[in-house]
Structures are given as structure tokens and as C-alpha cells.
């Protein structure tokens, strides 16, 4: 197993209350280091467990190269996040189809929720889609992952447009066509996800208003702005 180097060069840093994520360079190779805060060690164990299952079962995710008490050393996946690609011109359906394929395989094979299933937590690499950031996963309702992804699409600017609702419908069809479940009404999981993410962005008030509208009218009866 690769050991955590002590003299790495930090290329980029991302901080949250849960952890600090470093993109590092060591001996001309890139890696990712995740340092967890003391209050979130349990979340690190969730991520460690799900990453190991993905590696064992052939679901594309970063390999754990080493770990210490509150640190994971992970394989670096070159590519762009689905969120970054959504900000560019081009066909969004290809991205969503690939994510639907990855997420349905994860649910079938791993049988758990991946957690925080938003566009920024999927890397589009040359060899396909990789899931990242699994610390909010677990044995809860897997359809919340589907709701999270739909909420993430709806919030992309310009938010809650007719096009965004059409993309959500496309994603749901792609996911359920690959799933072992029949197509279900996703109004409640999407509303739950929208209300959850409304707490963390500057668009919170608008997101809550749309969550209420979708709850009252039903997802299938909403056409967007």
C-alpha cells in the first residue's frame, strides 16, 4: 500500500466543517488527501467503507491508497466535475445518462445510499464517470440519492427553468430504465432534497419556494419558469 507522504506539495485546498481536502503532488504524481475534523471521524469510516466496497465490486470511485487516524490518501481522478461541465455549452443529456448509469449500478451492487449525490460529486473522466465524496452515505432510502441529483440539476443557473425540469425528467427515465425498481413518483424525495440544500446556498429562499410549489402541484405538473 502507498504510504502517506510527509513532504507533498499542495496544489489546491478545499475546506468544510467536515474535512479539509487537498490535491497534492508527490514525485510527479497527483493524489487527494482528506483530513477529517475530530467531530466527523464517523463520517470518514462511512466513506472508507463505501470506497472499499466500490473498489471490490468494480464501481468506479477513487481507490484508498493509505489511511491514518483521521486521514485518507486517495487516488486522484483527472477530469471535470459534472457541475463544471454543466456550466459549459453542450449536450447535458449525455452527462446525465452516464450519471444515471453509474448511480443505478451503485444502488444495485452496493445496495446503500451514496449520499450527497449532487453534480459536483461526480467526476467525468476519459474512461467514464467516477463517484466521489461518500461520507454522507449509508443504509437510508436510496431514492434520496436520485432526489439529490434532481435537486442539483434544478438549482443550476438559470434555475428551475422549463429546460431544467425537462432534464430532470430525462434523468429519471434514464435511471429507472436501468434500475430494478419501476418508475416511481419522485416528488417527495426531490422536495426533501431541495429543502435540505436550501440551508447551504445563497439561493435558499428561492429553492424553498420551488420546493413548496413542487410539493403542492406534484413534479409531473410543473413546467418551470
Tab-separated table of C-alpha atoms in Angstrom:
chain	number	residue	atom	x	y	z
A	1	UNK	CA	0.000	0.000	0.000
A	2	UNK	CA	1.164	3.531	-0.840
A	3	UNK	CA	2.154	5.401	2.328
A	4	UNK	CA	1.022	8.951	3.074
A	5	UNK	CA	3.985	11.158	2.091
A	6	UNK	CA	5.276	13.746	4.521
A	7	UNK	CA	6.737	16.202	2.020
A	8	UNK	CA	3.971	16.713	-0.504
A	9	UNK	CA	3.281	19.899	-2.439
A	10	UNK	CA	-0.247	21.242	-2.007
A	11	UNK	CA	-1.775	22.197	-5.352
A	12	UNK	CA	-5.304	23.058	-4.179
A	13	UNK	CA	-7.245	23.161	-0.906
A	14	UNK	CA	-10.975	22.777	-0.200
A	15	UNK	CA	-12.276	23.266	3.329
A	16	UNK	CA	-15.568	22.489	5.031
A	17	UNK	CA	-16.678	21.896	8.610
A	18	UNK	CA	-16.358	18.144	7.973
A	19	UNK	CA	-12.920	17.970	6.433
A	20	UNK	CA	-10.099	19.582	4.531
A	21	UNK	CA	-9.453	18.161	1.065
A	22	UNK	CA	-6.030	18.633	-0.505
A	23	UNK	CA	-4.964	17.968	-4.053
A	24	UNK	CA	-1.285	17.194	-3.623
A	25	UNK	CA	1.689	16.443	-5.849
A	26	UNK	CA	4.349	13.954	-4.793
A	27	UNK	CA	7.105	12.603	-7.024
A	28	UNK	CA	5.352	13.963	-10.140
A	29	UNK	CA	2.060	12.248	-9.333
A	30	UNK	CA	-1.193	13.730	-8.032
A	31	UNK	CA	-3.152	12.416	-5.051
A	32	UNK	CA	-6.048	13.538	-2.863
A	33	UNK	CA	-5.708	13.825	0.915
A	34	UNK	CA	-8.841	14.121	3.072
A	35	UNK	CA	-8.276	15.250	6.663
A	36	UNK	CA	-11.389	14.825	8.787
A	37	UNK	CA	-12.322	17.043	11.718
A	38	UNK	CA	-12.472	15.276	15.091
A	39	UNK	CA	-16.285	15.509	15.214
A	40	UNK	CA	-16.635	13.757	11.836
A	41	UNK	CA	-14.472	10.667	12.217
A	42	UNK	CA	-17.600	8.510	11.925
A	43	UNK	CA	-18.201	10.060	8.514
A	44	UNK	CA	-14.673	9.101	7.465
A	45	UNK	CA	-15.440	5.498	8.377
A	46	UNK	CA	-18.597	5.616	6.248
A	47	UNK	CA	-16.597	6.904	3.293
A	48	UNK	CA	-13.822	4.379	3.845
A	49	UNK	CA	-16.333	1.529	3.907
A	50	UNK	CA	-18.163	2.603	0.753
A	51	UNK	CA	-14.945	3.246	-1.179
A	52	UNK	CA	-13.687	-0.227	-0.302
A	53	UNK	CA	-16.968	-1.759	-1.455
A	54	UNK	CA	-16.798	0.183	-4.727
A	55	UNK	CA	-13.245	-0.962	-5.360
A	56	UNK	CA	-14.111	-4.571	-4.552
A	57	UNK	CA	-17.268	-4.611	-6.695
A	58	UNK	CA	-15.956	-2.689	-9.701
A	59	UNK	CA	-17.940	0.537	-9.208
A	60	UNK	CA	-15.820	3.477	-10.385
A	61	UNK	CA	-14.589	5.506	-7.394
A	62	UNK	CA	-11.182	6.614	-6.046
A	63	UNK	CA	-9.025	3.873	-4.588
A	64	UNK	CA	-7.891	4.231	-0.975
A	65	UNK	CA	-4.085	4.196	-1.068
A	66	UNK	CA	-3.484	4.659	2.657
A	67	UNK	CA	-5.206	5.863	5.822
A	68	UNK	CA	-4.338	7.089	9.286
A	69	UNK	CA	-6.425	8.112	12.293
A	70	UNK	CA	-8.253	10.965	10.571
A	71	UNK	CA	-6.704	10.948	7.074
A	72	UNK	CA	-7.466	9.176	3.816
A	73	UNK	CA	-4.968	9.165	0.946
A	74	UNK	CA	-6.947	8.662	-2.262
A	75	UNK	CA	-6.297	8.106	-5.920
A	76	UNK	CA	-6.617	11.353	-7.889
A	77	UNK	CA	-9.170	11.125	-10.710
A	78	UNK	CA	-8.297	13.504	-13.575
A	79	UNK	CA	-11.313	15.077	-15.226
A	80	UNK	CA	-14.013	17.665	-14.595
A	81	UNK	CA	-16.953	17.515	-12.259
A	82	UNK	CA	-20.385	17.167	-13.821
A	83	UNK	CA	-21.190	20.580	-12.332
A	84	UNK	CA	-18.287	22.191	-14.187
A	85	UNK	CA	-19.422	20.593	-17.439
A	86	UNK	CA	-22.997	21.772	-16.855
A	87	UNK	CA	-21.666	25.338	-16.910
A	88	UNK	CA	-20.296	24.813	-20.431
A	89	UNK	CA	-22.155	24.719	-23.727
A	90	UNK	CA	-23.035	21.256	-24.936
A	91	UNK	CA	-25.474	18.412	-24.518
A	92	UNK	CA	-26.306	17.865	-20.844
A	93	UNK	CA	-28.192	14.652	-21.565
A	94	UNK	CA	-25.011	12.686	-22.218
A	95	UNK	CA	-23.724	13.669	-18.762
A	96	UNK	CA	-26.991	12.758	-17.057
A	97	UNK	CA	-27.254	9.457	-18.887
A	98	UNK	CA	-23.768	8.480	-17.719
A	99	UNK	CA	-24.544	9.505	-14.135
A	100	UNK	CA	-27.830	7.573	-14.237
A	101	UNK	CA	-25.887	4.503	-15.330
A	102	UNK	CA	-23.308	4.912	-12.533
A	103	UNK	CA	-25.916	5.599	-9.828
A	104	UNK	CA	-28.182	2.715	-10.803
A	105	UNK	CA	-25.172	0.334	-10.779
A	106	UNK	CA	-24.096	1.635	-7.382
A	107	UNK	CA	-27.557	1.052	-5.937
A	108	UNK	CA	-27.878	-2.414	-7.465
A	109	UNK	CA	-24.401	-3.600	-6.487
A	110	UNK	CA	-23.651	-1.758	-3.231
A	111	UNK	CA	-27.250	-1.596	-2.024
A	112	UNK	CA	-26.783	1.575	0.008
A	113	UNK	CA	-27.217	5.301	-0.378
A	114	UNK	CA	-24.091	7.051	-1.664
A	115	UNK	CA	-25.112	10.367	-0.045
A	116	UNK	CA	-24.819	13.984	-1.229
A	117	UNK	CA	-25.477	12.865	-4.778
A	118	UNK	CA	-25.003	16.247	-6.439
A	119	UNK	CA	-23.382	17.155	-9.754
A	120	UNK	CA	-20.124	18.289	-8.136
A	121	UNK	CA	-19.651	14.826	-6.602
A	122	UNK	CA	-19.343	13.082	-9.958
A	123	UNK	CA	-16.124	13.293	-11.979
A	124	UNK	CA	-16.359	12.820	-15.734
A	125	UNK	CA	-13.055	11.215	-16.713
A	126	UNK	CA	-11.799	9.871	-20.035
A	127	UNK	CA	-12.787	6.343	-19.001
A	128	UNK	CA	-16.209	7.208	-17.613
A	129	UNK	CA	-17.971	8.534	-14.503
A	130	UNK	CA	-16.470	8.305	-11.011
A	131	UNK	CA	-18.354	8.963	-7.787
A	132	UNK	CA	-16.545	10.921	-5.073
A	133	UNK	CA	-17.312	12.064	-1.506
A	134	UNK	CA	-19.233	9.234	0.153
A	135	UNK	CA	-19.163	10.376	3.782
A	136	UNK	CA	-22.920	11.024	3.888
A	137	UNK	CA	-23.785	7.555	2.613
A	138	UNK	CA	-25.390	4.696	4.493
A	139	UNK	CA	-28.369	2.410	4.646
A	140	UNK	CA	-31.062	5.059	4.211
A	141	UNK	CA	-33.557	5.283	1.339
A	142	UNK	CA	-31.510	5.117	-1.870
A	143	UNK	CA	-34.090	7.244	-3.684
A	144	UNK	CA	-32.805	10.232	-1.739
A	145	UNK	CA	-29.703	9.980	-3.976
A	146	UNK	CA	-31.953	10.351	-7.006
A	147	UNK	CA	-33.697	13.310	-5.372
A	148	UNK	CA	-30.344	14.934	-4.581
A	149	UNK	CA	-29.220	14.728	-8.208
A	150	UNK	CA	-32.511	16.139	-9.475
A	151	UNK	CA	-32.354	18.988	-6.956
A	152	UNK	CA	-28.792	19.728	-8.065
A	153	UNK	CA	-29.872	19.946	-11.716
A	154	UNK	CA	-32.838	22.196	-10.909
A	155	UNK	CA	-30.605	24.609	-8.969
A	156	UNK	CA	-28.074	25.071	-11.780
A	157	UNK	CA	-28.330	28.609	-13.177
A	158	UNK	CA	-30.606	29.588	-14.761
A	159	UNK	CA	-32.507	27.648	-12.093
A	160	UNK	CA	-35.935	25.996	-12.234
A	161	UNK	CA	-36.458	26.650	-15.947
A	162	UNK	CA	-38.536	24.532	-18.308
A	163	UNK	CA	-35.277	23.083	-19.636
A	164	UNK	CA	-34.118	22.066	-16.140
A	165	UNK	CA	-37.377	20.238	-15.434
A	166	UNK	CA	-37.066	18.502	-18.825
A	167	UNK	CA	-33.530	17.404	-17.913
A	168	UNK	CA	-34.795	16.052	-14.578
A	169	UNK	CA	-37.474	14.053	-16.408
A	170	UNK	CA	-34.812	12.719	-18.788
A	171	UNK	CA	-32.545	11.708	-15.898
A	172	UNK	CA	-35.367	9.943	-14.070
A	173	UNK	CA	-36.259	7.953	-17.183
A	174	UNK	CA	-32.607	7.002	-17.666
A	175	UNK	CA	-32.172	5.963	-14.030
A	176	UNK	CA	-35.343	3.897	-13.715
A	177	UNK	CA	-34.811	2.223	-17.089
A	178	UNK	CA	-31.611	0.780	-15.613
A	179	UNK	CA	-32.961	0.219	-12.111
A	180	UNK	CA	-34.535	-2.870	-10.604
A	181	UNK	CA	-37.425	-0.630	-9.467
A	182	UNK	CA	-40.387	0.553	-11.553
A	183	UNK	CA	-40.646	4.284	-12.314
A	184	UNK	CA	-41.807	5.981	-9.129
A	185	UNK	CA	-43.223	9.408	-8.311
A	186	UNK	CA	-40.149	11.337	-7.166
A	187	UNK	CA	-41.960	14.431	-5.875
A	188	UNK	CA	-41.268	13.747	-2.180
A	189	UNK	CA	-37.546	12.822	-2.476
A	190	UNK	CA	-36.875	15.890	-4.664
A	191	UNK	CA	-38.751	18.190	-2.271
A	192	UNK	CA	-36.801	16.723	0.662
A	193	UNK	CA	-33.508	17.288	-1.141
A	194	UNK	CA	-34.390	20.840	-2.171
A	195	UNK	CA	-35.302	21.744	1.409
A	196	UNK	CA	-32.054	20.182	2.649
A	197	UNK	CA	-29.808	22.058	0.208
A	198	UNK	CA	-31.703	25.330	0.675
A	199	UNK	CA	-29.871	25.636	4.020
A	200	UNK	CA	-26.441	25.895	2.424
A	201	UNK	CA	-26.648	28.317	-0.505
A	202	UNK	CA	-27.435	31.944	-1.217
A	203	UNK	CA	-30.440	30.730	-3.253
A	204	UNK	CA	-32.122	29.268	-0.173
A	205	UNK	CA	-35.315	31.313	-0.271
A	206	UNK	CA	-35.965	30.622	-3.957
A	207	UNK	CA	-35.200	26.926	-3.511
A	208	UNK	CA	-37.667	26.652	-0.611
A	209	UNK	CA	-40.349	28.413	-2.668
A	210	UNK	CA	-39.911	25.945	-5.508
A	211	UNK	CA	-39.862	23.013	-3.108
A	212	UNK	CA	-43.241	24.130	-1.791
A	213	UNK	CA	-44.596	24.599	-5.329
A	214	UNK	CA	-43.461	21.121	-6.394
A	215	UNK	CA	-44.920	19.617	-3.217
A	216	UNK	CA	-48.288	21.266	-3.793
A	217	UNK	CA	-48.597	20.625	-7.536
A	218	UNK	CA	-46.593	17.429	-7.981
A	219	UNK	CA	-43.425	17.067	-10.043
A	220	UNK	CA	-45.268	15.972	-13.183
A	221	UNK	CA	-47.391	19.124	-13.223
A	222	UNK	CA	-44.509	21.627	-13.085
A	223	UNK	CA	-43.045	23.107	-16.258
A	224	UNK	CA	-40.653	25.682	-14.744
A	225	UNK	CA	-40.103	29.366	-15.351
